[in-house]
Amino acid sequence: MTKKSMMNKQNIIEQTKQFVREKLGGEGSGHDWWHVLRVYNNAVNIANDEKDADIFIIELAALLHDIADWKFHDGNHHKGGEVAANWLKTLSVDGAIINRVADIVNTVSFKGLGEKSIMQTLEGKIVQDADRLDAIGAIGIGRAFAYGGYAKREMYNPEEKPMEHKTFDEYKKSKSNTINHFHEKLLHLKGLMNTESGKKRALKRHQFMSRFLNEFHNEWEGL
Ligand code: ADP
Ligand code: NI
């Protein structure tokens, strides 16, 4: 690889970071810039453990994976892949690269246990693992309760049983309390990881979440 194209790639990454940071900013539902930066770091770390992954594709897809969420702020209803592609076009990124990134952005998000978002490429698998890691562990716990507050959900309600959502629509409409969200999504993510590195990282975070839930229920009972 020539020095010029290296520089260019780094430049594209830096400009994309700025673009995403401006668009997502301090979003309150868990899709803020800091989530994106954590997913980016997770993805780079997993990519370093896994052989043969195309790091440039992974970096761009990780940075742009939640870009569709800024649509809520200006009433513009593009799909994520389209927004990502339009942005990368302004930087004159190669068309084949744009297609690969847009494809990942369009398929990465969790749609409930009933609908599998199966990633076709190693790069997609890594970005999906990186996004899922940020939903579990200490960060995942923080995000779940932050989201619960944002959506005005109860923290917990022992009279409500966790639901099994068969379709994306059911999952989207669910008004579950936050502890139920652990049973409906977060505790399943460890088993849905794609890569070996992702699995190892998920296991550690999963164990922490289980300890948290145990303690939560003990305290709920006044122990
Ligand atoms: P993704 O980026 O995987 O599409 P979501 O949009 O489903 O994530 O969720 C964003 C964050 O909000 C995640 O940390 C997720 O666990 C949390 N979250 C989503 N739905 C709920 C819910 N019903 N209760 C609590 N947290 C939730
Ligand atoms: Ni995300």
mmCIF file of C-alpha atoms in Angstrom, residues 28 54 70 97 180-181:
data_model
loop_
_atom_site.group_PDB
_atom_site.id
_atom_site.type_symbol
_atom_site.label_atom_id
_atom_site.label_comp_id
_atom_site.label_asym_id
_atom_site.label_seq_id
_atom_site.Cartn_x
_atom_site.Cartn_y
_atom_site.Cartn_z
ATOM 1 C CA GLY A 28 -30.396 10.244 24.881
ATOM 2 C CA ASP A 54 -10.447 -5.790 6.298
ATOM 3 C CA TRP A 70 -30.080 11.025 13.566
ATOM 4 C CA ILE A 97 -16.026 -0.204 -0.462
ATOM 5 C CA ASN A 180 -37.342 -7.857 31.544
ATOM 6 C CA HIS A 181 -35.233 -6.414 28.735
#
